[in-house]
Coordinates of C-alpha atoms in Angstrom, one line a residue:
X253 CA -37.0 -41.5 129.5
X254 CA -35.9 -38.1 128.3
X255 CA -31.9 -39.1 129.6
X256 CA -29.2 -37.4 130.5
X257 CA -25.4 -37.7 132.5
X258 CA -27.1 -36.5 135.3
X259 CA -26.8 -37.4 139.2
X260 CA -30.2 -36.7 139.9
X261 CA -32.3 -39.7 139.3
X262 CA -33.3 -39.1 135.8
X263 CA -32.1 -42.3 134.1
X264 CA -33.3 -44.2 138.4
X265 CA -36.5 -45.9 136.5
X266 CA -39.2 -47.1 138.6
X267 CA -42.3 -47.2 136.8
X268 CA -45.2 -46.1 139.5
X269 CA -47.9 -48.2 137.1
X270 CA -46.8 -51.2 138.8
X271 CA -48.1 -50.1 142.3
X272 CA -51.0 -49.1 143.9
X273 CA -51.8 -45.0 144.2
X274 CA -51.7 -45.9 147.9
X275 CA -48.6 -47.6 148.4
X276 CA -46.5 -45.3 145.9
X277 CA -47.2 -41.8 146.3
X278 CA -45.7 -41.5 149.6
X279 CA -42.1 -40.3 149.2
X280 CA -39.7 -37.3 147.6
X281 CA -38.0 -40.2 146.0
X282 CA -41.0 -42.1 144.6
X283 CA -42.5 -38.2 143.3
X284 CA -39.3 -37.9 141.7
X285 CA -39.5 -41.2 139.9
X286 CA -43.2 -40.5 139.2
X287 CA -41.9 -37.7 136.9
X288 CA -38.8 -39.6 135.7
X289 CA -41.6 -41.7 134.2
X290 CA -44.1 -39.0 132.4
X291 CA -41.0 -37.9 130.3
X292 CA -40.5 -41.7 128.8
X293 CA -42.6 -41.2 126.0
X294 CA -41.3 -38.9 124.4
X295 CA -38.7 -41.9 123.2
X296 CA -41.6 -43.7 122.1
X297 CA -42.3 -45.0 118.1
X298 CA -45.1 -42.6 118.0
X299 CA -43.6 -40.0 119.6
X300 CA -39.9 -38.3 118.8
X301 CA -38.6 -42.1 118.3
X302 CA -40.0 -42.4 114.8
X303 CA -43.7 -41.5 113.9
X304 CA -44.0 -37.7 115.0
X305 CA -41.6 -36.8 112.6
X306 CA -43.4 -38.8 109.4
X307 CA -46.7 -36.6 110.4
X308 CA -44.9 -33.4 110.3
X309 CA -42.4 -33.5 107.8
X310 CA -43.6 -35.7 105.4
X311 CA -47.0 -34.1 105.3
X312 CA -45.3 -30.8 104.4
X313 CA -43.7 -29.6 101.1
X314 CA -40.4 -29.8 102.3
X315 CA -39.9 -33.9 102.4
X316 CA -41.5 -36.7 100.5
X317 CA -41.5 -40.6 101.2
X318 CA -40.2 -42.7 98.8
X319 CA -41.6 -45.7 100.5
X320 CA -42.9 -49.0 100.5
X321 CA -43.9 -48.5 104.3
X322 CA -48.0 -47.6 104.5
X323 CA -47.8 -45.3 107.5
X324 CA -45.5 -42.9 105.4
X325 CA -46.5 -43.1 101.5
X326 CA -50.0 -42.8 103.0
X327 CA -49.0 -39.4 105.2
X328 CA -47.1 -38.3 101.7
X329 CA -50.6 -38.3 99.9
X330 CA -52.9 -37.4 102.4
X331 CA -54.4 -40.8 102.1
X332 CA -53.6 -42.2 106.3
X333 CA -56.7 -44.6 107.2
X334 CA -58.1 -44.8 110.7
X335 CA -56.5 -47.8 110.8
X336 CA -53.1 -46.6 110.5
X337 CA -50.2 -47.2 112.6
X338 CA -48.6 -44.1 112.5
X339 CA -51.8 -42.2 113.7
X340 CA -52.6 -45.6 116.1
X341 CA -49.7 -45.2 118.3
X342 CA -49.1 -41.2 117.9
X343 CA -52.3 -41.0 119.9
X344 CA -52.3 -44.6 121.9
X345 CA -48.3 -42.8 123.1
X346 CA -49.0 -39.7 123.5
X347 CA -52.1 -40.4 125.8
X348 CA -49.7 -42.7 127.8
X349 CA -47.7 -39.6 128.6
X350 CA -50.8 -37.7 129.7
X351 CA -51.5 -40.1 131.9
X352 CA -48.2 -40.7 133.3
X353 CA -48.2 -36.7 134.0
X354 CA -51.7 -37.0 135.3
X355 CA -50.5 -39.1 137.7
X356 CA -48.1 -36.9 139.4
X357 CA -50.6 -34.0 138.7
X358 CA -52.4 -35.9 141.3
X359 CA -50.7 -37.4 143.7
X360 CA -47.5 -35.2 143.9
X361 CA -49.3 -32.3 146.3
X362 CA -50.2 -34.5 149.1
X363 CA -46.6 -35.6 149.8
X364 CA -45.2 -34.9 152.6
X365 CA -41.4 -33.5 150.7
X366 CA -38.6 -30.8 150.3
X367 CA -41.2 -27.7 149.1
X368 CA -39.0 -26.3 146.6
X369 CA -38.5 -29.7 145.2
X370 CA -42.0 -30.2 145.2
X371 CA -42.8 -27.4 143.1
X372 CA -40.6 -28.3 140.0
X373 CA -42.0 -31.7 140.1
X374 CA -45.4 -30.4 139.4
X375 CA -43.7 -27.6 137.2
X376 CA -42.4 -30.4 135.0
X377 CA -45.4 -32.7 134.8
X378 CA -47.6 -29.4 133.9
X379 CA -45.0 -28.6 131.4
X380 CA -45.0 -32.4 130.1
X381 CA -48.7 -32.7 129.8
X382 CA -49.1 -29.2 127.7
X383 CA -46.4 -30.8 125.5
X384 CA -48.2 -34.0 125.2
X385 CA -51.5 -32.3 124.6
X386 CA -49.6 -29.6 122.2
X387 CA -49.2 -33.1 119.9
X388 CA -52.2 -34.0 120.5
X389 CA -54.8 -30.9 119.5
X390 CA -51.9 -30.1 116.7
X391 CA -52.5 -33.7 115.0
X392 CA -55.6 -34.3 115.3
X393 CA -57.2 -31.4 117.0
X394 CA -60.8 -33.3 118.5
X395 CA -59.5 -35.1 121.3
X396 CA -60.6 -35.8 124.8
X397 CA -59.0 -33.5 127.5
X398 CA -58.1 -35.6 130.9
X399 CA -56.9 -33.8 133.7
X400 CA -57.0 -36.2 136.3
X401 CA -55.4 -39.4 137.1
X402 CA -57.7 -42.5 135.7
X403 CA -58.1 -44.8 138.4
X404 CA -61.0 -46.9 136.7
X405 CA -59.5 -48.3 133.5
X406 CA -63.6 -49.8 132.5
X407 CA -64.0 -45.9 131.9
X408 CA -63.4 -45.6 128.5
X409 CA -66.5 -42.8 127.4
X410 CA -64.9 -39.8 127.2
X411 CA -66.1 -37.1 125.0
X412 CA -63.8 -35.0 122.8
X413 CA -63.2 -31.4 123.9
X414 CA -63.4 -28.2 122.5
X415 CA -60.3 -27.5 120.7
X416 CA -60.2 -24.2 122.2
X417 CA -60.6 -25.8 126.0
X418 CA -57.7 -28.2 125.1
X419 CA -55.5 -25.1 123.9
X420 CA -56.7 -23.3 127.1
X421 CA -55.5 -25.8 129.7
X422 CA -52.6 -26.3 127.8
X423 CA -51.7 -22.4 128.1
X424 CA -52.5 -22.8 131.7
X425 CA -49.9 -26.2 132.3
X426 CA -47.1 -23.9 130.5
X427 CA -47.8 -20.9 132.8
X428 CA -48.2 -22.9 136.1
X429 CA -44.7 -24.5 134.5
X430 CA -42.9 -21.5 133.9
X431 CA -43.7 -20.3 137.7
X432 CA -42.3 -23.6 138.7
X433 CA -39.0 -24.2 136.9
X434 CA -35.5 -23.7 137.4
X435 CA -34.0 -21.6 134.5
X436 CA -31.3 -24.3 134.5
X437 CA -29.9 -27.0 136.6
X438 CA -26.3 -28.2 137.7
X439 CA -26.2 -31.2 136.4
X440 CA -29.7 -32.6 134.9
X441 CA -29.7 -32.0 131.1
X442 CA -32.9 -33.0 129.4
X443 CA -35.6 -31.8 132.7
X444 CA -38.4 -28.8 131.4
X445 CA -36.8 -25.6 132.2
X446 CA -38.4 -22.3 132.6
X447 CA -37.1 -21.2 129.1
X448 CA -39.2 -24.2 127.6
X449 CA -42.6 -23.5 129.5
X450 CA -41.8 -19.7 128.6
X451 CA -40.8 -20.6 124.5
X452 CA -43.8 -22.9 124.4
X453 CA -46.6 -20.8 125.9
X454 CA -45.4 -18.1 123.6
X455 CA -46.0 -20.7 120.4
X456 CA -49.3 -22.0 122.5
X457 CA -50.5 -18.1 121.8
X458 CA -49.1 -18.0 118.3
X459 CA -50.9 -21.1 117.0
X460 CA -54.2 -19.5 118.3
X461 CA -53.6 -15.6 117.2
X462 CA -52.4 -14.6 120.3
X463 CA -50.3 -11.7 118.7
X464 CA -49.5 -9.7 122.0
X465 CA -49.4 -12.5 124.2
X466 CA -46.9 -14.4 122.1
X467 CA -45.0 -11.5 121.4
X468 CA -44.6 -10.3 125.6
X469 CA -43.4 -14.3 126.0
X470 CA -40.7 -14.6 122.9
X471 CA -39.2 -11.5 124.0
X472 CA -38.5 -12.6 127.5
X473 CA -36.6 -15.2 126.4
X474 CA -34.6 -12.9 124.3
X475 CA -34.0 -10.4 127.0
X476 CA -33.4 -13.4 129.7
X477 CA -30.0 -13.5 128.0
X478 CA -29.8 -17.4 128.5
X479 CA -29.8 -18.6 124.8
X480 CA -27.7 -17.3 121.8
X481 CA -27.4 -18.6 118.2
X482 CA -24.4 -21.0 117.9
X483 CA -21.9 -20.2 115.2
X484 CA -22.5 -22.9 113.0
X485 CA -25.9 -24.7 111.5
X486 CA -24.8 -27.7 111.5
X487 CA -24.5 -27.9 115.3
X488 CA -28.3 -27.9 115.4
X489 CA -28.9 -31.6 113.9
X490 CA -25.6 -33.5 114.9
X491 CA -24.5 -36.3 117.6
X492 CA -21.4 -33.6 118.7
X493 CA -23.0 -30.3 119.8
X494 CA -26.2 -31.6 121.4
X495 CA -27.4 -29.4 124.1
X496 CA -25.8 -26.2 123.0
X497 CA -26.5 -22.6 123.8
X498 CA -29.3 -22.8 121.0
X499 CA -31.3 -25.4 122.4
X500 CA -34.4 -24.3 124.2
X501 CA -35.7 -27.9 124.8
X502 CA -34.1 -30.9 123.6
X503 CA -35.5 -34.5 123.5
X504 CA -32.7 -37.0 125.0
X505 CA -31.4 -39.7 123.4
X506 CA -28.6 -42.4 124.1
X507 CA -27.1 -45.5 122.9
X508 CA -25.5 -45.6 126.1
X509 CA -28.5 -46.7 128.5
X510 CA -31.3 -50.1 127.8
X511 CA -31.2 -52.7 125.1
X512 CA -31.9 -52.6 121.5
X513 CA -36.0 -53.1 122.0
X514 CA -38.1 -50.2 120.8
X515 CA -40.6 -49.2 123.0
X516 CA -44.0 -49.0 121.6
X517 CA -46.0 -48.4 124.5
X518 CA -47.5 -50.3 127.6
X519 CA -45.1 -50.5 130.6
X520 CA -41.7 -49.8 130.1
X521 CA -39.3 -52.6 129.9
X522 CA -35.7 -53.1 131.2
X523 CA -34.7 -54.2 127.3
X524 CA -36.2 -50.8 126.0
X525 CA -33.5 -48.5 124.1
X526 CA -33.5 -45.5 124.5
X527 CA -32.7 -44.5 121.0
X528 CA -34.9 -43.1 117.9
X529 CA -35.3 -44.3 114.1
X530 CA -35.5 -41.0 112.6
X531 CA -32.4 -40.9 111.4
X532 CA -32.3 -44.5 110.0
X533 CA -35.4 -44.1 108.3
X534 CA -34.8 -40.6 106.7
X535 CA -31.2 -41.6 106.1
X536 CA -29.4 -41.6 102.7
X537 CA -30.3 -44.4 100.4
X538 CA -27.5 -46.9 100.9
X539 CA -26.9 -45.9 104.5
X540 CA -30.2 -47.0 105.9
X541 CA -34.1 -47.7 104.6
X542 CA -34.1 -44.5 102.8
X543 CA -37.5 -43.9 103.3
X544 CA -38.4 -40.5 103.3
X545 CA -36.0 -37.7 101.1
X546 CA -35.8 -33.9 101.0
X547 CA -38.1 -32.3 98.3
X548 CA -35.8 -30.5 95.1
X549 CA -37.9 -27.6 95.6
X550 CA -36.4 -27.2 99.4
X551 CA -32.8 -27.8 97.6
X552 CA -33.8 -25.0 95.0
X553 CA -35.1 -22.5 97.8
X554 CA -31.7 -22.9 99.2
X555 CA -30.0 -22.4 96.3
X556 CA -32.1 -19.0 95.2
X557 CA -29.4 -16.8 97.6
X558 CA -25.8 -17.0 98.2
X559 CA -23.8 -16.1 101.3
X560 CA -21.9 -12.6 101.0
X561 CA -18.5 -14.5 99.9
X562 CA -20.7 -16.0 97.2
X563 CA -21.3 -19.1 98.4
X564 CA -24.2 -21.8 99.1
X565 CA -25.8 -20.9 102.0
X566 CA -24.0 -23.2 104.7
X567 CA -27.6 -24.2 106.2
X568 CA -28.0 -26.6 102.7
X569 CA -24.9 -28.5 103.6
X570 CA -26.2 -28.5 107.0
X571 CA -29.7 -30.1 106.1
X572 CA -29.2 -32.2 103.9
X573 CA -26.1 -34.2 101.6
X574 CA -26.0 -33.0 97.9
X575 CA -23.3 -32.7 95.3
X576 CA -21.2 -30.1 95.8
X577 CA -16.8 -29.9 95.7
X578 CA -15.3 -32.1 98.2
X579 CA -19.1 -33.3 99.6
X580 CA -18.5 -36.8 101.6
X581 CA -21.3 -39.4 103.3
X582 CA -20.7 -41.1 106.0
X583 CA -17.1 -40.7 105.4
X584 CA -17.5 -42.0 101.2
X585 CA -16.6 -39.5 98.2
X586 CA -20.7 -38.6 97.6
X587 CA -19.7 -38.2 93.8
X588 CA -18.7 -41.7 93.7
X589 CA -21.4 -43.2 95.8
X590 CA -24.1 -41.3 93.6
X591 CA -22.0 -41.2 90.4
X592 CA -24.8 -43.5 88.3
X593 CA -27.5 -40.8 89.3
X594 CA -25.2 -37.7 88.7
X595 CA -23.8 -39.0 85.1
X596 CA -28.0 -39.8 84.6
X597 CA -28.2 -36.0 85.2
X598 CA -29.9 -36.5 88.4
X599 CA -30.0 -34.3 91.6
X600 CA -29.6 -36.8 94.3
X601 CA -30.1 -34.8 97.1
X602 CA -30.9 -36.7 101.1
X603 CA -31.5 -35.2 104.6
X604 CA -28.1 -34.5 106.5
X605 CA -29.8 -33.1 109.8
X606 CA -30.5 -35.5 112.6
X607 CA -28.2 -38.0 110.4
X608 CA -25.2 -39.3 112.0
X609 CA -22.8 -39.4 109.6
X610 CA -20.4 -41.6 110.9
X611 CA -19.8 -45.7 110.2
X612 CA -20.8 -47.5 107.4
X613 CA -24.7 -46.2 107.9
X614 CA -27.2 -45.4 110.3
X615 CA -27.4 -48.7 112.5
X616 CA -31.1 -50.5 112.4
X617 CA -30.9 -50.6 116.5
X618 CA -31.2 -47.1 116.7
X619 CA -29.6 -43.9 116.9
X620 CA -28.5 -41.8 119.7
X621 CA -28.8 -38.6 118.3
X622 CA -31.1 -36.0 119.9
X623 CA -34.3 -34.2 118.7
X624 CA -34.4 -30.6 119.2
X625 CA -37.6 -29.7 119.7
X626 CA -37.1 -26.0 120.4
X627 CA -33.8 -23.7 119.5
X628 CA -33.6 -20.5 119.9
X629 CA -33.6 -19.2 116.4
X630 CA -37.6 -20.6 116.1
X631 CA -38.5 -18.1 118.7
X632 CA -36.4 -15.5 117.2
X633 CA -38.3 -16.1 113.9
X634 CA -41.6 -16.4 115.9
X635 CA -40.6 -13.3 117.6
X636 CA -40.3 -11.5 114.0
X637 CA -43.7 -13.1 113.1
X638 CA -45.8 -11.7 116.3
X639 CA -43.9 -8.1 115.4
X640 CA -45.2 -8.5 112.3
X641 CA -48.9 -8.7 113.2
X642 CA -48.2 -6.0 115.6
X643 CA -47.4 -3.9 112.6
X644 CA -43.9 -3.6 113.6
X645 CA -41.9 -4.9 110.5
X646 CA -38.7 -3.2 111.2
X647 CA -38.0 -5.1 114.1
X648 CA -39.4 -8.0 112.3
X649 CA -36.8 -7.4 109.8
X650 CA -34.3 -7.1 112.9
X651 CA -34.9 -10.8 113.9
X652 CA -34.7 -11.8 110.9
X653 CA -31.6 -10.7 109.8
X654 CA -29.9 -11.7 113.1
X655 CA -30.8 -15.5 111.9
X656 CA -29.7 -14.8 108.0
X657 CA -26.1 -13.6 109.5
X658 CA -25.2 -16.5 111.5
X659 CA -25.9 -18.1 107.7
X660 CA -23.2 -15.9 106.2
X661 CA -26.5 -13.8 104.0
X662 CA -26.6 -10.6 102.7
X663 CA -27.6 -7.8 105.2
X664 CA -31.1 -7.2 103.3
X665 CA -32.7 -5.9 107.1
X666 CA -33.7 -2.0 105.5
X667 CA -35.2 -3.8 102.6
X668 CA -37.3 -6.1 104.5
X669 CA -37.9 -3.4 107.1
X670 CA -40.3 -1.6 104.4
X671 CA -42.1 -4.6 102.9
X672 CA -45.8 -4.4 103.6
X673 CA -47.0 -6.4 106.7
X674 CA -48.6 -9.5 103.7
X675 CA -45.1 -9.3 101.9
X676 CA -43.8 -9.5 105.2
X677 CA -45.6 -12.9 106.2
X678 CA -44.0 -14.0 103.7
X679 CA -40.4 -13.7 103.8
X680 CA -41.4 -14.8 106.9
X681 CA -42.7 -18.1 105.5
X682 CA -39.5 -17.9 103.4
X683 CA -36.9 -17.5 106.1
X684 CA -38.8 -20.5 108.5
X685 CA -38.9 -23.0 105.6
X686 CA -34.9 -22.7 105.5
X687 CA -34.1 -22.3 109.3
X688 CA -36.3 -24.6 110.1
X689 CA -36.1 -27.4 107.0
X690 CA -36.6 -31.1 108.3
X691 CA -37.5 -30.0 112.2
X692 CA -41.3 -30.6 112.2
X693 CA -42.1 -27.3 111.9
X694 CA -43.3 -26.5 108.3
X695 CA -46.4 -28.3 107.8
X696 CA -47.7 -26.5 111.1
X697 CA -47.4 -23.4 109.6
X698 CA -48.8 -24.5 106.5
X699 CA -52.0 -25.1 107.9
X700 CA -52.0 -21.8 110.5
X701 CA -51.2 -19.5 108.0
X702 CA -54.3 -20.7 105.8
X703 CA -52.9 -21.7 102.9
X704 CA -55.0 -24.9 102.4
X705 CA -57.4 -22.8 101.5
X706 CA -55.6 -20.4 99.4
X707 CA -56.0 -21.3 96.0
X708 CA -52.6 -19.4 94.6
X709 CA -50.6 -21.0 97.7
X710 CA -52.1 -24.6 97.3
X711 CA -50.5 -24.5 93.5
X712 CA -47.6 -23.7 94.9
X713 CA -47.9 -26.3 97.2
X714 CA -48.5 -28.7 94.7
X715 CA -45.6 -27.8 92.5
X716 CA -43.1 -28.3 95.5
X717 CA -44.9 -31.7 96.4
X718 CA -46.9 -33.8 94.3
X719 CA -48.6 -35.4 97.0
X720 CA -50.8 -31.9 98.4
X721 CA -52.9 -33.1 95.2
X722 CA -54.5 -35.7 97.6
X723 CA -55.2 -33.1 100.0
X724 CA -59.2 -32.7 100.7
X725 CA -60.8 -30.7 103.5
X726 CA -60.3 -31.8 106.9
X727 CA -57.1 -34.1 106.2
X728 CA -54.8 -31.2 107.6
X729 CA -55.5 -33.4 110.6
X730 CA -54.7 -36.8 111.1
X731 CA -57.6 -39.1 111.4
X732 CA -59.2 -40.4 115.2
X733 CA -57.8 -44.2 115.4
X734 CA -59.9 -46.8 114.9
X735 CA -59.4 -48.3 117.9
X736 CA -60.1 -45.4 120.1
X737 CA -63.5 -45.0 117.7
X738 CA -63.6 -49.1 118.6
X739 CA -63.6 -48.4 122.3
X740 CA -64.8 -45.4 122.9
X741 CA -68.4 -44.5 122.1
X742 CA -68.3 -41.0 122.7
X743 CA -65.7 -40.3 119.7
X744 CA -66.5 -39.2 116.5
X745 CA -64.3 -39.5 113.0
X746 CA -63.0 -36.3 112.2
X747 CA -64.1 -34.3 108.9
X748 CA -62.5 -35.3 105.7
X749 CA -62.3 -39.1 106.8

């Protein structure tokens, strides 16, 4: 479950699976729980729990994976096998949540219930399954597109789609969603909101050129006046400031709800946590497994501009632990914890966002600590890029330098106001890899903006991360699993595998 302190049945978990259609579906309570249920995997291992987070940022330039664990020194090299488990129960879990949505797709109309309450239900399973199928087409991009509940489980032919029919429905879940949703609510942190639907159907148009679209739906978030940049960084990736004015749409997690079982899919279970691995399994070496580590060349892009007082730029400390004057981890002197590597002339450098930061290390039975899957400087950075490819770069440069000053940078808007819409794109590119470092967001734009198949930009690539040299055609997408090739004789392998 996506949880929250709320009063409204969000953490009352009923799992509709275990019924028939017939004698569920009946009730305002029972549509309610129906939809309590399509939000629960998001906490799964193949969603925000662990494995979402290995395909995006360790496929990217900004992380690398240090690691004896397959799923992730494969992702690190481009070298995951249909057999894998990262890309096995990404898709098996993501599916589930489709499914789960489906259901209340279907069955939620013909309820006899409270209208209004009626609507957001739907608005939040649409929303959901856009979000599911946003993973989905993103990752591996040929997949079968299921609208409707699956009531005959022998029915296991189904054809992949069109990618552009999968990103079409899911533009039309996120507009149906944001007709459908509250803007906020009293009491029920974590539920799809209107400024989610609106952020994500402005990214659904961005991934697929969309310039005008995108642009009309980034900028009615800005003007909605409902989200503003909070004052410091670091309140974007810690357990203290979750939920903050910057956070569009946040994935919920608790140690305070469940038992210390992960859950991996099937039907939930009452011993389930409801907690993710992230940040044990990116943490600090010492301080958990230490798989997977910032890349220097992220540490160096940081480092290539100071703050107007002539300091690092504070989003560095905020991303990740390094050595700097009075730097501590998880409460130790970092100089003295690292001092073998540091007298060795070594960097040591290790992620900081979405780490705790507190005990002895992250604990192995899970963290608490949410994912935030949308903030409000993304679409304000998103909103610079659709100007952009309007041919507006000085309000491009506008957007930009209204997330640079919440970072303490120098006022360079005039300057980037006259670079030439390509330069542009590429401050652009700039700007995103540092706002955005270790959120999932930078191998996506790798492959958008083309530059697996720009020669200059693959070097470049390959200089920041070793591991785009086992990069071939195709592998920008993560393989169909074996299993659903096993099972299902309408799917075919993707390219490159």
């Amino acid at each position: 479950m996506v949880l929250s302190s709320c009063d409204d049945g969000l953490l009352d978990i009923q799992n509709p699976n275990q019924q028939t259609s017939e004698s569920f579906w009946s009730t305002g309570d029972q549509a309610l729980q129906g939809v309590n249920a399509a939000y629960e995997p998001l906490t799964y291992d193949g969603m925000y729990n662990r494995m979402v987070h290995a395909a995006q940022d360790i496929r990217s330039d900004e992380a690398v994976a240090d690691s004896p664990f397959p799923p992730y020194s494969n992702a690190d090299e481009f070298a995951t096998p249909a057999t894998d488990l990262m890309a096995t129960l990404i898709w098996d879990q993501t599916y589930q949540g489709v499914y789960y949505s489906n259901q209340v797709i279907t069955n939620v109309p013909d309820i006899d219930m409270d209208e209004e309450l009626k609507s957001r239900i739907l608005g939040e399973a649409r929303f959901l399954r856009s979000h599911y199928y946003f993973k989905l087409v993103k990752l591996f991009r040929n997949v079968p597109l299921i609208t409707e509940e699956v009531t005959d489980p022998s029915n296991v032919a189904r054809p992949q789609a069109a990618p552009d029919s999968v990103w079409a429905q899911i533009i039309r879940d996120l507009e149906f969603a944001q007709d459908n949703l509250p803007e906020t609510y009293d009491a029920d942190v974590g539920r799809a909101t209107w400024g989610s639907a609106t952020a994500y159907l402005g990214k659904a148009h961005l991934f697929n050129e969309n310039w005008e679209q995108a642009d009309a739906e980034f900028e009615k978030i800005i003007n909605s006046g409902l989200y503003n940049l909070v004052d410091n960084p670091r309140w974007n990736g810690d357990l203290q400031h979750e939920n903050n004015a910057e956070s569009i749409w946040e994935i919920q997690f608790t140690t305070e709800v469940g038992g210390n079982d992960v859950g991996f899919g099937g039907v939930p279970a009452p011993n389930w946590g409801e907690v993710q691995w992230r940040s044990i399994t990116f943490s600090p070496v010492g301080y958990g497994f230490a798989d997977v580590e910032p890349t220097q060349s992220l540490y160096d892009d940081f480092q290539n501009e100071e703050t107007v007082n002539g300091e690092d730029d504070p989003r560095l400390g905020a991303t990740m632990f390094y050595n700097q004057p009075g730097e501590t981890i998880y409460g130790d002197n970092f100089q003295e914890v690292y001092a073998d590597q540091i007298n060795a002339g070594q960097n040591p450098i290790f992620w900081r966002k979405y780490q705790s930061d507190t005990g002895s290390g992250e604990p192995d039975t899970g963290s608490g600590l949410n994912i935030r899957a949308m903030r409000y400087a993304d679409v304000l950075l998103m909103y610079a890029e659709t100007r952009n490819e309007i041919g507006d770069q000085v309000t491009a440069a506008q957007y930009i330098q209204q997330v640079r000053d919440r970072a303490n940078l120098p006022d360079r808007e005039s300057e980037f106001a006259a670079l030439s819409q390509e330069e542009m794109r590429d401050r652009i590119a700039q700007e995103r890899k540092l706002e955005l470092a270790g959120e999932g967001k930078r191998f996506d734009d790798i492959r958008r903006w083309g530059w697996l198949d720009d020669p200059d930009k693959m070097q470049q690539l390959i200089e920041n991360d070793p591991g785009f040299e086992g990069y071939i055609d195709g592998r920008e997408y993560l393989p169909i699993p074996q299993g659903e090739l096993d099972t299902n004789p309408a799917a075919e392998q993707n390219p490159g595998y």
